[in-house]
Amino acid sequence: MNKELAQYINTLLADRERLLKGALKGLSEVKKGNSSIEVDFVLRQETQWELDQIVKAQRALDILTEEGI
């Protein structure tokens, strides 16, 4: 993998991370009268899972870049 491709993928991951963090913040600000607590809980869990996957992917990219693969 060349450095430019790794940098591009990392940029996409960072952008997705920013969007998900905004969504997570929005979920915490939703008025409880306007939404289902169960749905919000599931959305928070799924969003947090995706954020964790992004962190793992970024770490893997860093390793690949350092090893020159």
Tab-separated table of C-alpha atoms in Angstrom:
chain	number	residue	atom	x	y	z
A	1	MET	CA	0.000	0.000	0.000
A	2	ASN	CA	1.487	3.326	-0.950
A	3	LYS	CA	1.622	6.253	1.439
A	4	GLU	CA	-0.878	8.387	-0.498
A	5	LEU	CA	-3.522	5.652	-0.415
A	6	ALA	CA	-3.034	5.100	3.314
A	7	GLN	CA	-3.308	8.837	3.908
A	8	TYR	CA	-6.506	9.012	1.833
A	9	ILE	CA	-8.091	6.105	3.726
A	10	ASN	CA	-7.062	7.667	7.022
A	11	THR	CA	-8.697	10.937	5.955
A	12	LEU	CA	-11.930	9.102	5.132
A	13	LEU	CA	-11.856	7.339	8.484
A	14	ALA	CA	-11.241	10.605	10.333
A	15	ASP	CA	-14.145	12.257	8.520
A	16	ARG	CA	-16.462	9.364	9.348
A	17	GLU	CA	-15.293	9.512	12.956
A	18	ARG	CA	-16.122	13.231	13.117
A	19	LEU	CA	-19.603	12.595	11.703
A	20	LEU	CA	-20.300	9.766	14.127
A	21	LYS	CA	-19.142	11.794	17.120
A	22	GLY	CA	-21.529	14.541	16.031
A	23	ALA	CA	-24.341	12.027	15.725
A	24	LEU	CA	-23.515	10.633	19.149
A	25	LYS	CA	-23.580	14.126	20.610
A	26	GLY	CA	-26.919	14.740	18.908
A	27	LEU	CA	-28.342	11.562	20.388
A	28	SER	CA	-27.399	12.668	23.879
A	29	GLU	CA	-29.147	16.004	23.325
A	30	VAL	CA	-32.443	14.537	22.062
A	31	LYS	CA	-35.383	15.297	24.281
A	32	LYS	CA	-36.604	12.056	25.787
A	33	GLY	CA	-40.228	12.954	25.033
A	34	ASN	CA	-39.507	13.008	21.298
A	35	SER	CA	-37.844	9.634	20.916
A	36	SER	CA	-37.761	6.095	22.142
A	37	ILE	CA	-35.212	5.463	24.867
A	38	GLU	CA	-34.679	1.919	23.544
A	39	VAL	CA	-34.022	3.141	19.994
A	40	ASP	CA	-31.604	5.787	21.272
A	41	PHE	CA	-29.786	3.155	23.332
A	42	VAL	CA	-29.359	0.865	20.316
A	43	LEU	CA	-28.211	3.764	18.121
A	44	ARG	CA	-25.661	4.785	20.738
A	45	GLN	CA	-24.352	1.226	20.965
A	46	GLU	CA	-24.062	0.861	17.189
A	47	THR	CA	-22.432	4.261	16.825
A	48	GLN	CA	-19.920	3.506	19.563
A	49	TRP	CA	-19.151	0.125	17.948
A	50	GLU	CA	-18.452	1.836	14.613
A	51	LEU	CA	-16.210	4.402	16.331
A	52	ASP	CA	-14.268	1.543	17.921
A	53	GLN	CA	-13.874	-0.112	14.512
A	54	ILE	CA	-12.556	3.136	13.050
A	55	VAL	CA	-9.904	3.350	15.778
A	56	LYS	CA	-8.847	-0.248	15.052
A	57	ALA	CA	-8.663	0.472	11.312
A	58	GLN	CA	-6.578	3.592	11.902
A	59	ARG	CA	-4.158	1.621	14.089
A	60	ALA	CA	-3.881	-1.084	11.420
A	61	LEU	CA	-3.169	1.582	8.783
A	62	ASP	CA	-0.459	3.058	10.982
A	63	ILE	CA	1.183	-0.349	11.338
A	64	LEU	CA	0.981	-1.004	7.604
A	65	THR	CA	2.444	2.409	6.836
A	66	GLU	CA	5.305	1.942	9.326
A	67	GLU	CA	6.159	-1.467	7.883
A	68	GLY	CA	6.009	-0.122	4.361
A	69	ILE	CA	3.432	-2.632	3.174
